[in-house]
């Protein structure tokens, strides 16, 4: 299949061990790895996945799964702590905030905007390329 778009993937611990050399040879140009969820969870495969992307010349990104019942400040602290474990480059790497309905029934528009504003502040994120993914929100 040929198109004008680059192909990319997202990965997490649910994918098990990723062979990044094979991902690269399959023509994948970019990837985002789950870094954290809420204020309580760091993805167990994040560091190895992020480093695997970088080592193989794949445009790297990280994503945080936003939880509606937790404060923006506590989630931003978690994101920052996890990103400090890798060579996250805010000039080159992408940070994605993943907002989905499951587990986020309490998330309101203003809360999301606040979380986005807070996540783009401070260490490792002030100049980041930043994306918010809304999936299944009504």
PDB file of N, CA and C in Angstrom, residues 97-100 132-137:
ATOM      1  N   UNK A  97      -0.999  12.975  25.017  1.00  0.00           N
ATOM      2  CA  UNK A  97      -1.900  12.720  26.132  1.00  0.00           C
ATOM      3  C   UNK A  97      -3.087  11.965  25.548  1.00  0.00           C
ATOM      4  N   UNK A  98      -3.283  10.744  26.005  1.00  0.00           N
ATOM      5  CA  UNK A  98      -4.336   9.870  25.495  1.00  0.00           C
ATOM      6  C   UNK A  98      -5.551   9.970  26.414  1.00  0.00           C
ATOM      7  N   UNK A  99      -6.637  10.518  25.881  1.00  0.00           N
ATOM      8  CA  UNK A  99      -7.864  10.702  26.646  1.00  0.00           C
ATOM      9  C   UNK A  99      -8.924   9.793  26.048  1.00  0.00           C
ATOM     10  N   UNK A 100      -9.311   8.786  26.786  1.00  0.00           N
ATOM     11  CA  UNK A 100     -10.323   7.841  26.314  1.00  0.00           C
ATOM     12  C   UNK A 100     -11.476   7.809  27.302  1.00  0.00           C
ATOM     13  N   UNK A 132      -2.833  15.738  21.732  1.00  0.00           N
ATOM     14  CA  UNK A 132      -3.856  15.168  22.600  1.00  0.00           C
ATOM     15  C   UNK A 132      -4.732  14.283  21.740  1.00  0.00           C
ATOM     16  N   UNK A 133      -4.890  13.025  22.142  1.00  0.00           N
ATOM     17  CA  UNK A 133      -5.726  12.062  21.424  1.00  0.00           C
ATOM     18  C   UNK A 133      -7.008  11.844  22.210  1.00  0.00           C
ATOM     19  N   UNK A 134      -8.143  12.203  21.605  1.00  0.00           N
ATOM     20  CA  UNK A 134      -9.447  11.951  22.210  1.00  0.00           C
ATOM     21  C   UNK A 134     -10.044  10.746  21.514  1.00  0.00           C
ATOM     22  N   UNK A 135     -10.275   9.674  22.260  1.00  0.00           N
ATOM     23  CA  UNK A 135     -10.784   8.440  21.674  1.00  0.00           C
ATOM     24  C   UNK A 135     -12.041   8.011  22.418  1.00  0.00           C
ATOM     25  N   UNK A 136     -13.174   8.011  21.731  1.00  0.00           N
ATOM     26  CA  UNK A 136     -14.413   7.547  22.326  1.00  0.00           C
ATOM     27  C   UNK A 136     -15.069   8.526  23.272  1.00  0.00           C
ATOM     28  N   UNK A 137     -14.629   9.777  23.280  1.00  0.00           N
ATOM     29  CA  UNK A 137     -15.245  10.768  24.162  1.00  0.00           C
ATOM     30  C   UNK A 137     -16.523  11.281  23.520  1.00  0.00           C
TER      31      UNK A 137
END
